[in-house]
Amino acid sequence: MIVIDGKKVAAELKSVIREQTIRRESQGLKQPHLAAVLVGHDGGSETYVASKVKDCEEVGFLSTLIRFDDDVKESELLEAIDKLNNDPSVDGFIVQLPLPRHINENKVLEAIDPSKDVDGFHPVNVGKMVLGLPCFLSATPSGILQLIEYYNIETSGRHCVIIGRSNIVGTPLSILLSRKSKPGNCTVTLCHSNTIGLKELCLQADIIVAALGKPGFLTADMVKEGAAVIDVGTTRVPSTLTKSGFMLRGDVDFDNVAPKCSFISPVPGGVGLMTRLVLLQNTLKAAGNKKK
Ligand code: GUN
């Protein structure tokens, strides 16, 4: 059984980005600049955005954080997006999700210029992804594909069961893994927590991706010997063991599932770090050949 080391892979790929950023300077190319819009004070979102800003510093990108209170008007948020769309110093930006209930998330995401949509959430980028055209791939699916590639996990002709059909993970990953490509070429079954016969489907799977946000949901009796298991869950649960008072728990009952697996990704230390890395890759791509 091999434990997928997202920390190692992300660190390697991050140093490639750092080198490319240094090279840009001598080539007269613009320093990549990522902006993040954060609404409110949700603990999880604060942590994610702080890590994104820190990642930028570490690879030599510029970063800008734009904050709004929970009660921000939708129109104010749309105005900020319009400014970012038209600011030539900003190559790419994200609006951290979730947004407060009074804000229409789709309307906000659709307001982002697709050429700056480094999250890959805009319908134009999603549509291009479906058609296999060049686009910004959303971070978690892209990070999972890169881990599969790095560890040479065979996908061609294999049955992959994905549990969780979110717009940002399960649904796009089901398309990417079923495409005739490498990695890809899988037969994919896209499930959710209420799928009838979920256990039986999982027992047929060569690859299982758990992305439903229910800690410890995938148990050992659902996993075939030799399967590869990718855990996308990152639920914050209270903990007396950490300074923050929280810890991250994955969707997989790791201790009992791991002994049956060929490969397994842990939480933390698996997919999450790759998600952060892809945002940097996408920002570098957005900066492209823009001159200083
Ligand atoms: N909330 C949870 N994951 C993400 C992400 O990848 N991007 C954004 N914008 N918000 C998120």
Coordinates of N, CA, C and O in Angstrom, one line a residue, residues 218-221 223 225 252-261 264:
L218 N -16.5 6.5 3.8 CA -16.1 5.3 3.1 C -15.4 4.4 4.1 O -14.3 4.6 4.5
T219 N -16.0 3.2 4.3 CA -15.5 2.3 5.3 C -14.9 1.1 4.5 O -15.1 0.8 3.3
A220 N -14.1 0.3 5.3 CA -13.4 -0.8 4.7 C -14.3 -1.8 4.0 O -13.9 -2.4 2.9
D221 N -15.5 -2.1 4.4 CA -16.4 -3.1 3.8 C -16.9 -2.6 2.5 O -17.5 -3.3 1.8
V223 N -14.7 -1.3 0.1 CA -13.5 -1.2 -0.7 C -13.0 -2.6 -1.1 O -12.8 -3.4 -0.2
E225 N -10.1 -5.2 -2.4 CA -8.6 -5.3 -2.2 C -7.9 -4.8 -3.4 O -8.3 -5.1 -4.6
V252 N -12.8 9.3 4.3 CA -12.5 7.9 4.3 C -12.0 7.5 5.7 O -11.3 8.3 6.4
D253 N -12.5 6.4 6.1 CA -12.0 5.8 7.4 C -10.6 5.2 7.2 O -10.4 4.0 7.0
F254 N -9.6 6.1 7.2 CA -8.3 5.8 6.7 C -7.7 4.6 7.3 O -7.2 3.7 6.6
D255 N -7.7 4.5 8.7 CA -7.0 3.4 9.3 C -7.5 2.1 8.9 O -6.6 1.1 8.8
N256 N -8.8 1.9 8.7 CA -9.3 0.6 8.3 C -9.3 0.3 6.8 O -9.2 -0.8 6.4
V257 N -9.4 1.4 6.0 CA -9.4 1.3 4.6 C -8.0 1.1 4.0 O -7.8 0.2 3.1
A258 N -7.0 1.8 4.6 CA -5.7 1.8 4.0 C -5.1 0.4 3.7 O -4.5 0.1 2.7
P259 N -5.2 -0.6 4.7 CA -4.6 -1.9 4.5 C -5.1 -2.6 3.2 O -4.4 -3.5 2.7
K260 N -6.3 -2.2 2.7 CA -6.9 -2.9 1.5 C -6.4 -2.3 0.2 O -6.7 -2.8 -0.8
C261 N -5.8 -1.1 0.3 CA -5.6 -0.3 -0.9 C -4.2 -0.5 -1.6 O -3.3 -0.9 -0.9
I264 N -3.6 5.2 -1.4 CA -4.6 5.9 -0.7 C -4.0 7.3 -0.4 O -2.8 7.5 -0.1

